[in-house]
């Protein structure tokens, strides 16, 4: 995040706030597992969409 600007400063502030939250609160293992499952599902959906686009481009 070398760029300076309004959006970069907002992003840095959000990241710093999230870092503080992570260090303060106890880890929620169940929530983390649900979040990992959600990300895995979204990656699979994106992969399928990209594969469909690639197949359409080949034809």
Tab-separated table of N, CA, C and O in Angstrom:
chain	number	residue	atom	x	y	z
A	1	UNK	N	0.829	-1.179	0.000
A	1	UNK	CA	0.000	0.000	0.000
A	1	UNK	C	0.880	1.252	0.000
A	1	UNK	O	0.886	2.028	0.924
A	2	UNK	N	1.628	1.394	-1.041
A	2	UNK	CA	2.533	2.527	-1.148
A	2	UNK	C	1.821	3.780	-1.630
A	2	UNK	O	2.286	4.871	-1.414
A	3	UNK	N	0.694	3.608	-2.310
A	3	UNK	CA	0.006	4.762	-2.877
A	3	UNK	C	-0.595	5.629	-1.778
A	3	UNK	O	-1.090	5.145	-0.769
A	4	UNK	N	-0.531	6.908	-2.003
A	4	UNK	CA	-1.154	7.851	-1.083
A	4	UNK	C	-2.450	8.342	-1.706
A	4	UNK	O	-2.583	8.440	-2.915
A	5	UNK	N	-3.382	8.620	-0.876
A	5	UNK	CA	-4.660	9.118	-1.362
A	5	UNK	C	-5.740	8.826	-0.352
A	5	UNK	O	-5.531	8.174	0.675
A	6	UNK	N	-6.901	9.318	-0.662
A	6	UNK	CA	-8.028	9.192	0.255
A	6	UNK	C	-8.427	7.736	0.462
A	6	UNK	O	-8.563	7.274	1.593
A	7	UNK	N	-8.603	6.990	-0.625
A	7	UNK	CA	-9.021	5.601	-0.501
A	7	UNK	C	-7.947	4.750	0.161
A	7	UNK	O	-8.252	3.860	0.961
A	8	UNK	N	-6.674	5.032	-0.143
A	8	UNK	CA	-5.589	4.283	0.478
A	8	UNK	C	-5.552	4.541	1.982
A	8	UNK	O	-5.320	3.617	2.769
A	9	UNK	N	-5.806	5.764	2.399
A	9	UNK	CA	-5.799	6.074	3.829
A	9	UNK	C	-6.971	5.391	4.537
A	9	UNK	O	-6.825	4.898	5.659
A	10	UNK	N	-8.119	5.328	3.880
A	10	UNK	CA	-9.271	4.632	4.457
A	10	UNK	C	-8.966	3.143	4.582
A	10	UNK	O	-9.241	2.531	5.616
A	11	UNK	N	-8.387	2.573	3.550
A	11	UNK	CA	-8.051	1.157	3.575
A	11	UNK	C	-7.050	0.848	4.687
A	11	UNK	O	-7.199	-0.130	5.409
A	12	UNK	N	-6.036	1.695	4.837
A	12	UNK	CA	-5.054	1.495	5.910
A	12	UNK	C	-5.731	1.558	7.277
A	12	UNK	O	-5.439	0.754	8.166
A	13	UNK	N	-6.653	2.505	7.460
A	13	UNK	CA	-7.353	2.646	8.730
A	13	UNK	C	-8.207	1.412	9.024
A	13	UNK	O	-8.231	0.919	10.162
A	14	UNK	N	-8.880	0.898	8.013
A	14	UNK	CA	-9.716	-0.293	8.192
A	14	UNK	C	-8.840	-1.494	8.554
A	14	UNK	O	-9.176	-2.273	9.455
A	15	UNK	N	-7.726	-1.653	7.863
A	15	UNK	CA	-6.828	-2.773	8.142
A	15	UNK	C	-6.287	-2.680	9.565
A	15	UNK	O	-6.244	-3.677	10.291
A	16	UNK	N	-5.891	-1.495	9.993
A	16	UNK	CA	-5.372	-1.323	11.354
A	16	UNK	C	-6.450	-1.633	12.391
A	16	UNK	O	-6.177	-2.260	13.408
A	17	UNK	N	-7.678	-1.211	12.138
A	17	UNK	CA	-8.774	-1.487	13.065
A	17	UNK	C	-9.046	-2.985	13.153
A	17	UNK	O	-9.270	-3.522	14.239
A	18	UNK	N	-9.014	-3.673	12.015
A	18	UNK	CA	-9.221	-5.119	12.018
A	18	UNK	C	-8.095	-5.836	12.753
A	18	UNK	O	-8.338	-6.820	13.452
A	19	UNK	N	-6.866	-5.353	12.603
A	19	UNK	CA	-5.745	-5.943	13.338
A	19	UNK	C	-5.960	-5.808	14.845
A	19	UNK	O	-5.687	-6.742	15.596
A	20	UNK	N	-6.466	-4.647	15.287
A	20	UNK	CA	-6.738	-4.441	16.710
A	20	UNK	C	-7.814	-5.401	17.201
A	20	UNK	O	-7.708	-5.983	18.270
A	21	UNK	N	-8.875	-5.574	16.405
A	21	UNK	CA	-9.962	-6.472	16.788
A	21	UNK	C	-9.448	-7.896	16.948
A	21	UNK	O	-9.837	-8.607	17.867
A	22	UNK	N	-8.586	-8.311	16.029
A	22	UNK	CA	-8.072	-9.681	16.062
A	22	UNK	C	-7.225	-9.903	17.305
A	22	UNK	O	-7.289	-10.962	17.926
A	23	UNK	N	-6.421	-8.925	17.676
A	23	UNK	CA	-5.560	-9.100	18.842
A	23	UNK	C	-6.328	-9.035	20.146
A	23	UNK	O	-5.922	-9.647	21.136
A	24	UNK	N	-7.468	-8.338	20.179
A	24	UNK	CA	-8.214	-8.155	21.424
A	24	UNK	C	-9.152	-9.327	21.701
A	24	UNK	O	-9.177	-9.858	22.811
A	25	UNK	N	-9.928	-9.755	20.716
A	25	UNK	CA	-10.959	-10.753	21.000
A	25	UNK	C	-10.407	-12.181	20.883
A	25	UNK	O	-9.436	-12.438	20.177
A	26	UNK	N	-11.063	-13.078	21.575
A	26	UNK	CA	-10.691	-14.487	21.524
A	26	UNK	C	-11.110	-15.062	20.177
A	26	UNK	O	-12.143	-14.674	19.622
A	27	UNK	N	-10.349	-16.005	19.663
A	27	UNK	CA	-10.726	-16.602	18.378
A	27	UNK	C	-11.998	-17.444	18.508
A	27	UNK	O	-12.190	-18.149	19.493
A	28	UNK	N	-12.852	-17.322	17.536
A	28	UNK	CA	-14.089	-18.097	17.477
A	28	UNK	C	-13.890	-19.190	16.435
A	28	UNK	O	-13.993	-18.937	15.224
A	29	UNK	N	-13.596	-20.389	16.893
A	29	UNK	CA	-13.235	-21.474	15.987
A	29	UNK	C	-14.387	-21.841	15.061
A	29	UNK	O	-14.193	-22.061	13.865
A	30	UNK	N	-15.601	-21.888	15.590
A	30	UNK	CA	-16.761	-22.261	14.768
A	30	UNK	C	-16.983	-21.227	13.672
A	30	UNK	O	-17.195	-21.566	12.506
A	31	UNK	N	-16.925	-19.945	14.031
A	31	UNK	CA	-17.128	-18.890	13.036
A	31	UNK	C	-16.037	-18.940	11.976
A	31	UNK	O	-16.310	-18.779	10.787
A	32	UNK	N	-14.792	-19.167	12.397
A	32	UNK	CA	-13.687	-19.245	11.444
A	32	UNK	C	-13.872	-20.408	10.482
A	32	UNK	O	-13.587	-20.283	9.298
A	33	UNK	N	-14.350	-21.538	10.977
A	33	UNK	CA	-14.597	-22.677	10.102
A	33	UNK	C	-15.714	-22.371	9.116
A	33	UNK	O	-15.628	-22.724	7.941
A	34	UNK	N	-16.764	-21.698	9.575
A	34	UNK	CA	-17.861	-21.319	8.675
A	34	UNK	C	-17.361	-20.354	7.610
A	34	UNK	O	-17.732	-20.452	6.447
A	35	UNK	N	-16.512	-19.404	8.024
A	35	UNK	CA	-15.973	-18.441	7.085
A	35	UNK	C	-15.084	-19.136	6.054
A	35	UNK	O	-15.164	-18.830	4.865
A	36	UNK	N	-14.267	-20.086	6.488
A	36	UNK	CA	-13.421	-20.824	5.558
A	36	UNK	C	-14.265	-21.618	4.570
A	36	UNK	O	-13.950	-21.690	3.379
A	37	UNK	N	-15.343	-22.234	5.056
A	37	UNK	CA	-16.241	-22.971	4.178
A	37	UNK	C	-16.879	-22.036	3.156
A	37	UNK	O	-16.969	-22.361	1.967
A	38	UNK	N	-17.292	-20.860	3.605
A	38	UNK	CA	-17.900	-19.874	2.705
A	38	UNK	C	-16.916	-19.473	1.614
A	38	UNK	O	-17.260	-19.439	0.440
A	39	UNK	N	-15.670	-19.167	1.997
A	39	UNK	CA	-14.663	-18.779	1.011
A	39	UNK	C	-14.380	-19.919	0.036
A	39	UNK	O	-14.198	-19.690	-1.152
A	40	UNK	N	-14.346	-21.157	0.547
A	40	UNK	CA	-14.118	-22.301	-0.318
A	40	UNK	C	-15.250	-22.420	-1.348
A	40	UNK	O	-15.002	-22.637	-2.538
A	41	UNK	N	-16.493	-22.250	-0.886
A	41	UNK	CA	-17.635	-22.336	-1.800
A	41	UNK	C	-17.597	-21.221	-2.844
A	41	UNK	O	-17.860	-21.451	-4.023
A	42	UNK	N	-17.270	-20.007	-2.421
A	42	UNK	CA	-17.205	-18.892	-3.361
A	42	UNK	C	-16.074	-19.085	-4.373
A	42	UNK	O	-16.228	-18.764	-5.552
A	43	UNK	N	-14.948	-19.628	-3.952
A	43	UNK	CA	-13.863	-19.932	-4.882
A	43	UNK	C	-14.296	-20.974	-5.897
A	43	UNK	O	-13.957	-20.887	-7.078
A	44	UNK	N	-15.053	-21.957	-5.444
A	44	UNK	CA	-15.536	-23.003	-6.354
A	44	UNK	C	-16.504	-22.408	-7.376
A	44	UNK	O	-16.456	-22.748	-8.559
A	45	UNK	N	-17.387	-21.515	-6.931
A	45	UNK	CA	-18.329	-20.864	-7.849
A	45	UNK	C	-17.562	-20.039	-8.881
A	45	UNK	O	-17.854	-20.082	-10.083
A	46	UNK	N	-16.560	-19.289	-8.421
A	46	UNK	CA	-15.754	-18.480	-9.339
A	46	UNK	C	-15.004	-19.366	-10.329
A	46	UNK	O	-14.903	-19.045	-11.511
A	47	UNK	N	-14.473	-20.483	-9.844
A	47	UNK	CA	-13.739	-21.396	-10.715
A	47	UNK	C	-14.659	-21.959	-11.801
A	47	UNK	O	-14.287	-22.034	-12.966
A	48	UNK	N	-15.877	-22.343	-11.407
A	48	UNK	CA	-16.830	-22.868	-12.384
A	48	UNK	C	-17.203	-21.802	-13.410
A	48	UNK	O	-17.319	-22.093	-14.599
A	49	UNK	N	-17.382	-20.574	-12.960
A	49	UNK	CA	-17.730	-19.487	-13.882
A	49	UNK	C	-16.574	-19.236	-14.852
A	49	UNK	O	-16.806	-19.037	-16.053
A	50	UNK	N	-15.349	-19.258	-14.357
A	50	UNK	CA	-14.192	-19.050	-15.221
A	50	UNK	C	-14.031	-20.196	-16.208
A	50	UNK	O	-13.682	-19.974	-17.371
A	51	UNK	N	-14.278	-21.423	-15.751
A	51	UNK	CA	-14.199	-22.568	-16.650
A	51	UNK	C	-15.244	-22.475	-17.748
A	51	UNK	O	-14.963	-22.780	-18.916
A	52	UNK	N	-16.451	-22.028	-17.401
A	52	UNK	CA	-17.506	-21.887	-18.404
A	52	UNK	C	-17.123	-20.807	-19.429
A	52	UNK	O	-17.359	-20.990	-20.627
A	53	UNK	N	-16.529	-19.716	-18.958
A	53	UNK	CA	-16.087	-18.668	-19.894
A	53	UNK	C	-14.981	-19.175	-20.793
A	53	UNK	O	-14.965	-18.880	-21.989
A	54	UNK	N	-14.065	-19.946	-20.228
A	54	UNK	CA	-12.967	-20.487	-21.036
A	54	UNK	C	-13.500	-21.442	-22.100
A	54	UNK	O	-13.042	-21.418	-23.249
A	55	UNK	N	-14.475	-22.273	-21.734
A	55	UNK	CA	-15.056	-23.202	-22.708
A	55	UNK	C	-15.794	-22.441	-23.806
A	55	UNK	O	-15.771	-22.819	-24.969
A	56	UNK	N	-16.457	-21.349	-23.443
A	56	UNK	CA	-17.166	-20.544	-24.436
A	56	UNK	C	-16.171	-19.857	-25.376
A	56	UNK	O	-16.449	-19.730	-26.567
A	57	UNK	N	-15.019	-19.447	-24.866
A	57	UNK	CA	-14.013	-18.804	-25.687
A	57	UNK	C	-13.392	-19.786	-26.666
A	57	UNK	O	-13.065	-19.422	-27.805
A	58	UNK	N	-13.232	-21.032	-26.257
A	58	UNK	CA	-12.625	-22.048	-27.125
A	58	UNK	C	-13.540	-22.354	-28.301
A	58	UNK	O	-13.083	-22.528	-29.437
A	59	UNK	N	-14.820	-22.398	-28.070
A	59	UNK	CA	-15.763	-22.740	-29.143
A	59	UNK	C	-15.905	-21.547	-30.017
A	59	UNK	O	-15.964	-21.279	-31.023
